[in-house]
GROMACS .gro file of C-alpha atoms in nm:
model
  424
    1MET     CA    1  -4.991   8.094   8.986
    2LEU     CA    2  -5.299   8.211   9.175
    3ILE     CA    3  -5.460   8.310   8.843
    4LEU     CA    4  -5.362   7.979   8.687
    5LEU     CA    5  -5.491   7.755   8.967
    6ALA     CA    6  -5.799   7.958   9.062
    7SER     CA    7  -5.923   7.980   8.703
    8LEU     CA    8  -5.868   7.606   8.650
    9PHE     CA    9  -6.062   7.503   8.961
   10LEU     CA   10  -6.340   7.752   8.886
   11LEU     CA   11  -6.381   7.621   8.531
   12LEU     CA   12  -6.383   7.260   8.648
   13PHE     CA   13  -6.633   7.345   8.923
   14ILE     CA   14  -6.883   7.491   8.674
   15GLY     CA   15  -6.852   7.184   8.452
   16VAL     CA   16  -6.615   7.293   8.173
   17PRO     CA   17  -6.444   6.985   8.020
   18ILE     CA   18  -6.091   6.936   8.148
   19ALA     CA   19  -5.925   7.002   7.810
   20TYR     CA   20  -6.088   7.343   7.764
   21ALA     CA   21  -6.043   7.430   8.132
   22LEU     CA   22  -5.668   7.379   8.095
   23GLY     CA   23  -5.654   7.591   7.779
   24LEU     CA   24  -5.866   7.874   7.915
   25SER     CA   25  -5.676   7.893   8.244
   26ALA     CA   26  -5.346   7.912   8.051
   27LEU     CA   27  -5.497   8.185   7.831
   28ALA     CA   28  -5.609   8.380   8.141
   29TYR     CA   29  -5.256   8.363   8.278
   30PHE     CA   30  -5.101   8.500   7.959
   31MET     CA   31  -5.360   8.778   7.923
   32VAL     CA   32  -5.275   8.903   8.272
   33GLU     CA   33  -4.906   8.818   8.314
   34GLN     CA   34  -4.754   8.771   7.968
   35PRO     CA   35  -4.976   8.937   7.702
   36MET     CA   36  -4.682   8.964   7.462
   37LEU     CA   37  -4.658   8.583   7.445
   38ILE     CA   38  -5.020   8.514   7.347
   39GLY     CA   39  -4.915   8.475   6.983
   40VAL     CA   40  -4.699   8.179   7.083
   41LEU     CA   41  -4.994   7.981   7.221
   42PRO     CA   42  -5.105   7.827   6.887
   43GLN     CA   43  -4.748   7.707   6.831
   44ARG     CA   44  -4.734   7.545   7.174
   45PHE     CA   45  -5.077   7.389   7.117
   46PHE     CA   46  -4.959   7.232   6.791
   47ALA     CA   47  -4.626   7.126   6.942
   48GLY     CA   48  -4.814   6.936   7.210
   49ILE     CA   49  -4.950   6.687   6.958
   50ASN     CA   50  -4.676   6.706   6.693
   51SER     CA   51  -4.509   6.384   6.805
   52TYR     CA   52  -4.448   6.062   6.615
   53ALA     CA   53  -4.486   5.863   6.937
   54LEU     CA   54  -4.845   5.986   6.973
   55ILE     CA   55  -4.945   5.792   6.661
   56SER     CA   56  -4.930   5.478   6.874
   57LEU     CA   57  -5.204   5.610   7.102
   58PRO     CA   58  -5.505   5.590   6.865
   59LEU     CA   59  -5.368   5.261   6.729
   60PHE     CA   60  -5.354   5.100   7.074
   61ILE     CA   61  -5.705   5.231   7.144
   62LEU     CA   62  -5.828   5.090   6.812
   63MET     CA   63  -5.663   4.759   6.896
   64GLY     CA   64  -5.873   4.736   7.214
   65PHE     CA   65  -6.197   4.808   7.030
   66VAL     CA   66  -6.110   4.561   6.750
   67MET     CA   67  -6.031   4.284   6.997
   68ASN     CA   68  -6.349   4.360   7.191
   69SER     CA   69  -6.566   4.334   6.879
   70GLY     CA   70  -6.387   4.027   6.747
   71GLY     CA   71  -6.543   3.766   6.977
   72ILE     CA   72  -6.243   3.767   7.209
   73THR     CA   73  -6.431   3.817   7.537
   74GLY     CA   74  -6.629   3.495   7.502
   75ARG     CA   75  -6.318   3.282   7.461
   76LEU     CA   76  -6.144   3.445   7.757
   77LEU     CA   77  -6.447   3.382   7.977
   78ASP     CA   78  -6.469   3.018   7.862
   79ILE     CA   79  -6.110   2.933   7.949
   80SER     CA   80  -6.128   3.128   8.278
   81ASN     CA   81  -6.447   2.945   8.376
   82PHE     CA   82  -6.292   2.608   8.288
   83PHE     CA   83  -5.990   2.654   8.515
   84VAL     CA   84  -6.133   2.843   8.816
   85GLY     CA   85  -6.513   2.817   8.785
   86ARG     CA   86  -6.531   2.500   8.996
   87LEU     CA   87  -6.392   2.683   9.301
   88LYS     CA   88  -6.606   2.862   9.560
   89GLY     CA   89  -6.741   3.185   9.413
   90GLY     CA   90  -6.645   3.057   9.068
   91LEU     CA   91  -6.788   3.339   8.858
   92GLY     CA   92  -6.624   3.599   9.082
   93LEU     CA   93  -6.289   3.428   9.027
   94VAL     CA   94  -6.363   3.408   8.654
   95ASN     CA   95  -6.424   3.783   8.658
   96VAL     CA   96  -6.076   3.852   8.799
   97VAL     CA   97  -5.890   3.600   8.579
   98ALA     CA   98  -6.066   3.725   8.265
   99SER     CA   99  -5.977   4.083   8.356
  100MET     CA  100  -5.612   3.985   8.402
  101VAL     CA  101  -5.599   3.835   8.052
  102PHE     CA  102  -5.819   4.099   7.889
  103GLY     CA  103  -5.612   4.372   8.053
  104GLY     CA  104  -5.317   4.244   7.852
  105ILE     CA  105  -5.517   4.293   7.535
  106SER     CA  106  -5.733   4.604   7.565
  107GLY     CA  107  -5.492   4.834   7.754
  108SER     CA  108  -5.789   5.020   7.904
  109ALA     CA  109  -5.973   4.979   8.236
  110ALA     CA  110  -6.300   5.122   8.101
  111SER     CA  111  -6.293   4.882   7.805
  112ASP     CA  112  -6.233   4.594   8.044
  113THR     CA  113  -6.529   4.702   8.260
  114ALA     CA  114  -6.761   4.725   7.961
  115SER     CA  115  -6.657   4.397   7.798
  116ILE     CA  116  -6.636   4.171   8.102
  117GLY     CA  117  -6.918   4.341   8.292
  118SER     CA  118  -7.174   4.325   8.013
  119VAL     CA  119  -7.142   3.945   8.013
  120LEU     CA  120  -7.065   3.851   8.372
  121ILE     CA  121  -7.274   4.093   8.580
  122PRO     CA  122  -7.610   3.966   8.441
  123GLU     CA  123  -7.485   3.606   8.466
  124MET     CA  124  -7.372   3.649   8.828
  125LYS     CA  125  -7.710   3.802   8.917
  126LYS     CA  126  -7.882   3.495   8.769
  127ARG     CA  127  -7.662   3.262   8.976
  128GLY     CA  128  -7.754   3.433   9.302
  129TYR     CA  129  -7.461   3.669   9.357
  130PRO     CA  130  -7.553   4.012   9.504
  131VAL     CA  131  -7.544   4.265   9.223
  132GLN     CA  132  -7.328   4.497   9.435
  133PHE     CA  133  -7.067   4.221   9.470
  134ALA     CA  134  -7.076   4.144   9.097
  135ALA     CA  135  -7.044   4.509   8.997
  136GLY     CA  136  -6.778   4.578   9.259
  137ILE     CA  137  -6.545   4.298   9.152
  138THR     CA  138  -6.595   4.391   8.786
  139VAL     CA  139  -6.488   4.751   8.849
  140ALA     CA  140  -6.199   4.665   9.081
  141SER     CA  141  -6.054   4.392   8.858
  142SER     CA  142  -6.070   4.620   8.554
  143THR     CA  143  -5.788   4.828   8.707
  144MET     CA  144  -5.547   4.561   8.580
  145GLY     CA  145  -5.622   4.681   8.227
  146MET     CA  146  -5.414   4.991   8.304
  147ILE     CA  147  -5.129   4.808   8.478
  148ILE     CA  148  -5.073   4.485   8.285
  149PRO     CA  149  -4.910   4.563   7.948
  150PRO     CA  150  -4.995   4.693   7.698
  151SER     CA  151  -5.141   5.001   7.867
  152VAL     CA  152  -5.269   5.318   7.701
  153ALA     CA  153  -5.207   5.512   8.025
  154MET     CA  154  -4.842   5.405   8.028
  155VAL     CA  155  -4.800   5.518   7.667
  156ILE     CA  156  -4.932   5.862   7.767
  157TYR     CA  157  -4.694   5.873   8.065
  158ALA     CA  158  -4.402   5.762   7.846
  159ILE     CA  159  -4.469   6.055   7.611
  160ALA     CA  160  -4.509   6.304   7.899
  161ALA     CA  161  -4.197   6.186   8.086
  162GLN     CA  162  -3.984   6.088   7.785
  163GLU     CA  163  -3.943   5.737   7.927
  164SER     CA  164  -3.914   5.401   7.749
  165VAL     CA  165  -4.249   5.244   7.663
  166GLY     CA  166  -4.092   4.899   7.674
  167GLN     CA  167  -3.953   4.947   8.024
  168LEU     CA  168  -4.287   5.078   8.149
  169PHE     CA  169  -4.470   4.781   7.998
  170LEU     CA  170  -4.232   4.538   8.166
  171GLY     CA  171  -4.249   4.732   8.493
  172GLY     CA  172  -4.624   4.676   8.513
  173VAL     CA  173  -4.606   4.295   8.485
  174ILE     CA  174  -4.535   4.201   8.849
  175PRO     CA  175  -4.761   4.469   9.010
  176GLY     CA  176  -5.047   4.378   8.773
  177ILE     CA  177  -5.020   4.007   8.854
  178MET     CA  178  -4.995   4.084   9.227
  179VAL     CA  179  -5.317   4.288   9.215
  180GLY     CA  180  -5.490   3.996   9.041
  181VAL     CA  181  -5.364   3.736   9.290
  182PHE     CA  182  -5.463   3.946   9.593
  183GLN     CA  183  -5.808   4.012   9.445
  184LEU     CA  184  -5.854   3.638   9.380
  185GLY     CA  185  -5.780   3.575   9.748
  186ILE     CA  186  -6.036   3.836   9.858
  187VAL     CA  187  -6.303   3.695   9.623
  188TRP     CA  188  -6.242   3.341   9.748
  189TYR     CA  189  -6.257   3.450  10.114
  190LEU     CA  190  -6.581   3.646  10.071
  191SER     CA  191  -6.733   3.362   9.867
  192LYS     CA  192  -6.654   3.108  10.139
  193LYS     CA  193  -6.788   3.342  10.405
  194ASN     CA  194  -7.115   3.412  10.219
  195ASP     CA  195  -7.150   3.065  10.059
  196TYR     CA  196  -7.155   3.183   9.700
  197PRO     CA  197  -7.209   2.911   9.435
  198THR     CA  198  -6.957   2.712   9.233
  199GLU     CA  199  -6.982   2.623   8.866
  200ALA     CA  200  -7.030   2.261   8.757
  201VAL     CA  201  -6.734   2.237   8.520
  202PRO     CA  202  -6.594   1.884   8.483
  203PHE     CA  203  -6.218   1.870   8.430
  204THR     CA  204  -6.064   1.651   8.162
  205LEU     CA  205  -5.726   1.677   7.993
  206ALA     CA  206  -5.893   1.671   7.652
  207GLU     CA  207  -6.116   1.965   7.740
  208ALA     CA  208  -5.823   2.152   7.897
  209TRP     CA  209  -5.622   2.112   7.576
  210ARG     CA  210  -5.923   2.225   7.369
  211GLN     CA  211  -5.969   2.541   7.577
  212ILE     CA  212  -5.597   2.625   7.562
  213ARG     CA  213  -5.590   2.571   7.186
  214ARG     CA  214  -5.899   2.788   7.133
  215SER     CA  215  -5.758   3.077   7.337
  216ALA     CA  216  -5.389   3.056   7.245
  217VAL     CA  217  -5.410   3.305   6.956
  218VAL     CA  218  -5.570   3.556   7.193
  219ALA     CA  219  -5.351   3.495   7.499
  220ILE     CA  220  -5.021   3.536   7.312
  221MET     CA  221  -5.112   3.883   7.188
  222PRO     CA  222  -4.971   4.070   7.493
  223LEU     CA  223  -4.648   3.871   7.458
  224LEU     CA  224  -4.620   3.968   7.092
  225ILE     CA  225  -4.683   4.337   7.165
  226VAL     CA  226  -4.445   4.366   7.461
  227GLY     CA  227  -4.184   4.138   7.303
  228SER     CA  228  -4.166   4.335   6.978
  229VAL     CA  229  -4.107   4.659   7.172
  230VAL     CA  230  -3.863   4.516   7.428
  231PHE     CA  231  -3.646   4.331   7.175
  232GLY     CA  232  -3.637   4.622   6.931
  233ILE     CA  233  -3.825   4.439   6.657
  234ALA     CA  234  -4.056   4.738   6.611
  235THR     CA  235  -4.125   5.078   6.765
  236PRO     CA  236  -4.432   5.119   6.987
  237THR     CA  237  -4.611   5.290   6.697
  238GLU     CA  238  -4.531   5.009   6.453
  239THR     CA  239  -4.623   4.750   6.715
  240ALA     CA  240  -4.962   4.916   6.770
  241GLY     CA  241  -5.029   4.904   6.395
  242MET     CA  242  -4.935   4.535   6.378
  243ALA     CA  243  -5.155   4.465   6.681
  244VAL     CA  244  -5.456   4.619   6.504
  245ALA     CA  245  -5.391   4.403   6.198
  246TYR     CA  246  -5.350   4.094   6.418
  247GLY     CA  247  -5.674   4.174   6.602
  248ILE     CA  248  -5.866   4.206   6.274
  249LEU     CA  249  -5.719   3.876   6.151
  250ILE     CA  250  -5.801   3.668   6.457
  251GLY     CA  251  -6.142   3.836   6.487
  252PHE     CA  252  -6.216   3.725   6.131
  253LEU     CA  253  -6.090   3.372   6.204
  254ILE     CA  254  -6.294   3.342   6.525
  255VAL     CA  255  -6.618   3.521   6.438
  256GLY     CA  256  -6.602   3.541   6.061
  257LEU     CA  257  -6.736   3.817   5.841
  258ALA     CA  258  -6.940   3.964   6.129
  259SER     CA  259  -6.622   4.094   6.294
  260VAL     CA  260  -6.521   4.272   5.973
  261LYS     CA  261  -6.864   4.437   5.955
  262GLN     CA  262  -6.814   4.569   6.308
  263LEU     CA  263  -6.483   4.730   6.211
  264PRO     CA  264  -6.631   5.070   6.105
  265ASP     CA  265  -6.803   5.103   6.445
  266ALA     CA  266  -6.479   5.010   6.624
  267MET     CA  267  -6.287   5.269   6.419
  268ARG     CA  268  -6.547   5.538   6.490
  269ALA     CA  269  -6.531   5.468   6.866
  270ALA     CA  270  -6.150   5.471   6.858
  271ILE     CA  271  -6.144   5.801   6.666
  272LEU     CA  272  -6.377   5.970   6.916
  273THR     CA  273  -6.183   5.838   7.217
  274SER     CA  274  -5.848   5.934   7.063
  275ALA     CA  275  -5.973   6.284   6.976
  276LYS     CA  276  -6.073   6.348   7.338
  277ILE     CA  277  -5.731   6.238   7.464
  278MET     CA  278  -5.547   6.438   7.195
  279MET     CA  279  -5.736   6.755   7.290
  280ILE     CA  280  -5.640   6.703   7.653
  281ILE     CA  281  -5.275   6.648   7.557
  282ALA     CA  282  -5.265   6.959   7.334
  283PHE     CA  283  -5.422   7.194   7.590
  284SER     CA  284  -5.226   7.042   7.877
  285GLN     CA  285  -4.904   7.140   7.699
  286LEU     CA  286  -5.004   7.507   7.733
  287TYR     CA  287  -5.064   7.458   8.103
  288ILE     CA  288  -4.738   7.266   8.151
  289TRP     CA  289  -4.550   7.540   7.965
  290VAL     CA  290  -4.682   7.795   8.216
  291LEU     CA  291  -4.570   7.573   8.503
  292ALA     CA  292  -4.224   7.562   8.346
  293LEU     CA  293  -4.218   7.941   8.301
  294GLU     CA  294  -4.304   7.983   8.668
  295ARG     CA  295  -4.040   7.721   8.760
  296VAL     CA  296  -4.293   7.523   8.963
  297PRO     CA  297  -4.123   7.181   8.912
  298ASP     CA  298  -3.782   7.323   9.009
  299THR     CA  299  -3.923   7.496   9.315
  300LEU     CA  300  -4.104   7.183   9.429
  301ALA     CA  301  -3.794   6.968   9.375
  302ALA     CA  302  -3.585   7.211   9.581
  303TYR     CA  303  -3.847   7.205   9.856
  304VAL     CA  304  -3.851   6.824   9.861
  305ILE     CA  305  -3.472   6.814   9.888
  306SER     CA  306  -3.489   7.055  10.183
  307LEU     CA  307  -3.729   6.818  10.364
  308ASP     CA  308  -3.460   6.547  10.352
  309LEU     CA  309  -3.715   6.270  10.287
  310GLY     CA  310  -3.589   5.931  10.178
  311PRO     CA  311  -3.712   5.769   9.852
  312VAL     CA  312  -3.961   5.543  10.031
  313ALA     CA  313  -4.115   5.821  10.240
  314LEU     CA  314  -4.140   6.051   9.940
  315MET     CA  315  -4.300   5.782   9.722
  316LEU     CA  316  -4.559   5.715   9.993
  317VAL     CA  317  -4.641   6.088  10.005
  318ILE     CA  318  -4.659   6.107   9.624
  319THR     CA  319  -4.883   5.798   9.618
  320ALA     CA  320  -5.125   5.965   9.859
  321VAL     CA  321  -5.133   6.275   9.634
  322ILE     CA  322  -5.199   6.058   9.328
  323LEU     CA  323  -5.482   5.870   9.500
  324VAL     CA  324  -5.650   6.195   9.603
  325ALA     CA  325  -5.601   6.357   9.262
  326GLY     CA  326  -5.735   6.047   9.086
  327THR     CA  327  -6.070   6.083   9.258
  328PHE     CA  328  -6.124   6.427   9.098
  329ILE     CA  329  -5.931   6.413   8.767
  330ASP     CA  330  -5.956   6.152   8.492
  331VAL     CA  331  -5.651   5.938   8.415
  332SER     CA  332  -5.512   6.110   8.103
  333PRO     CA  333  -5.523   6.472   8.229
  334ALA     CA  334  -5.398   6.359   8.571
  335ILE     CA  335  -5.089   6.201   8.413
  336LEU     CA  336  -5.021   6.510   8.203
  337LEU     CA  337  -5.069   6.749   8.495
  338LEU     CA  338  -4.893   6.560   8.773
  339THR     CA  339  -4.594   6.422   8.582
  340PRO     CA  340  -4.410   6.752   8.514
  341VAL     CA  341  -4.470   6.864   8.874
  342LEU     CA  342  -4.403   6.548   9.075
  343LEU     CA  343  -4.148   6.361   8.861
  344PRO     CA  344  -3.862   6.613   8.909
  345ALA     CA  345  -3.921   6.600   9.283
  346ALA     CA  346  -3.905   6.220   9.277
  347GLN     CA  347  -3.593   6.215   9.060
  348SER     CA  348  -3.424   6.462   9.297
  349VAL     CA  349  -3.401   6.183   9.558
  350GLY     CA  350  -3.298   5.915   9.309
  351ILE     CA  351  -3.636   5.760   9.218
  352SER     CA  352  -3.646   5.606   8.870
  353GLY     CA  353  -3.883   5.754   8.614
  354VAL     CA  354  -4.004   5.401   8.532
  355HIS     CA  355  -4.075   5.325   8.898
  356PHE     CA  356  -4.257   5.657   8.937
  357GLY     CA  357  -4.461   5.597   8.621
  358VAL     CA  358  -4.585   5.251   8.718
  359VAL     CA  359  -4.680   5.378   9.065
  360MET     CA  360  -4.862   5.676   8.911
  361VAL     CA  361  -5.059   5.465   8.664
  362SER     CA  362  -5.144   5.209   8.934
  363GLY     CA  363  -5.264   5.484   9.169
  364LEU     CA  364  -5.474   5.653   8.902
  365ALA     CA  365  -5.627   5.315   8.818
  366VAL     CA  366  -5.774   5.319   9.169
  367GLY     CA  367  -5.899   5.673   9.104
  368ALA     CA  368  -6.087   5.545   8.797
  369CYS     CA  369  -6.295   5.337   9.041
  370THR     CA  370  -6.366   5.604   9.303
  371PRO     CA  371  -6.632   5.878   9.301
  372PRO     CA  372  -6.702   6.147   9.198
  373VAL     CA  373  -6.530   6.111   8.857
  374GLY     CA  374  -6.468   5.733   8.839
  375ASN     CA  375  -6.487   5.655   8.467
  376CYS     CA  376  -6.512   5.280   8.533
  377LEU     CA  377  -6.787   5.339   8.789
  378ASN     CA  378  -6.996   5.524   8.533
  379VAL     CA  379  -6.949   5.249   8.274
  380CYS     CA  380  -7.046   4.982   8.527
  381ALA     CA  381  -7.345   5.184   8.655
  382ALA     CA  382  -7.498   5.173   8.306
  383ILE     CA  383  -7.458   4.793   8.297
  384ALA     CA  384  -7.557   4.701   8.654
  385ARG     CA  385  -7.821   4.975   8.694
  386LEU     CA  386  -7.678   5.076   9.032
  387GLY     CA  387  -7.562   5.410   9.165
  388ILE     CA  388  -7.188   5.476   9.157
  389GLY     CA  389  -7.185   5.499   9.538
  390GLU     CA  390  -7.326   5.146   9.575
  391ILE     CA  391  -7.080   5.010   9.319
  392PHE     CA  392  -6.788   5.177   9.497
  393LEU     CA  393  -6.889   5.017   9.828
  394GLY     CA  394  -6.895   4.680   9.651
  395ALA     CA  395  -6.553   4.745   9.497
  396ALA     CA  396  -6.387   4.880   9.815
  397PRO     CA  397  -6.272   4.541   9.957
  398PHE     CA  398  -6.106   4.450   9.627
  399LEU     CA  399  -5.946   4.792   9.581
  400MET     CA  400  -5.763   4.729   9.908
  401ALA     CA  401  -5.552   4.483   9.705
  402ASN     CA  402  -5.453   4.770   9.476
  403VAL     CA  403  -5.361   4.994   9.768
  404LEU     CA  404  -5.154   4.716   9.928
  405VAL     CA  405  -4.962   4.663   9.602
  406LEU     CA  406  -4.904   5.039   9.577
  407ILE     CA  407  -4.751   5.044   9.924
  408LEU     CA  408  -4.533   4.743   9.844
  409MET     CA  409  -4.413   4.910   9.522
  410CYS     CA  410  -4.310   5.217   9.720
  411ILE     CA  411  -4.119   5.010   9.975
  412PHE     CA  412  -3.972   4.759   9.728
  413PRO     CA  413  -3.893   4.933   9.395
  414GLN     CA  414  -3.756   4.608   9.251
  415LEU     CA  415  -4.113   4.483   9.215
  416VAL     CA  416  -4.127   4.732   8.928
  417LEU     CA  417  -3.764   4.751   8.817
  418TRP     CA  418  -3.654   4.387   8.827
  419ILE     CA  419  -3.798   4.270   8.494
  420PRO     CA  420  -3.700   4.587   8.301
  421GLY     CA  421  -3.350   4.543   8.446
  422LEU     CA  422  -3.327   4.197   8.288
  423PHE     CA  423  -3.385   4.333   7.939
  424TYR     CA  424  -3.242   4.689   7.949
   0.00000   0.00000   0.00000
């Protein structure tokens, strides 16, 4: 284990990408400890990605890119601005509401940051909002893209933990909405305190109906995706394929031929993103296999049982580990590395795999907004032209909402398990 861990940290420290660092550290272990098993490594590598369920991953990623290039963002911002723009700090509230809805479409926090931020950050700067505030709320609210279903991170966890995708999607509904509501409260409080502007948006029933009608085909997409999985209409893979087709259709209806012309670029971006994740998954399987050979999960579970911690205390400890790990490791490799180690320990005290998964994804969503790795921070830095440290300071007040929801999930598991329990 010393060889395995030391080689991994050394490779990461010198800048080797996480996928190759995992593979090389596993190779170093076998060369020293199990040279006779080196011939099995290619088989384990292939087995790591030889899964029908993994087909849904690139399709969900493509769905996010298709929806993003299909003129969806503009409609979401319009309806959000109509309903909350007239309140104090209107554009800040619009930012959160749009992220809540877009999170149910893209399934990715980074995609949410790029789409919402590229429109709202320049607009908020023009209206007199501090750029640090605009960038901070954009980054913090994008975390809902990983929690509110559908979620690419939850699909990865479902594959790693052999859990139900439908139950995980439903488990993220209440925590995702709670994060959004708490962030709305923080935005409104800071806006009142600092006298941020409101938007002059007159309210009429006719205009309200027009905005709802314009955005209905977009807003119902998360319901169609989650509903088809939960009610057994289609598998997650089939649902992801249908979602791509639906996104292309409504993009064509909203934008016209221009959205179809953008499809090759969306497919290219989805292929590159999917390839990176697939490489991480394949190499992580080698690393996880070594952990299993060394009986690390079993040893850790036995140690946890000996501590005699209750489920709540253990979940709080695990949440702290996840938050720390998320600051140094990106979301996908963190899920693949931490799940086989921490999940058996959690299950040893009766914690549900669905509860654990939603807490893990929610915790890693915070990590995506914290330095030094912070994928969302890097995306936002390119848009706002600020350093990631400044953006993080702007996001910190809003990320407290995420941390509060994490603590509540640990104390009250039914926040996660209630809705899945209604359907399963």
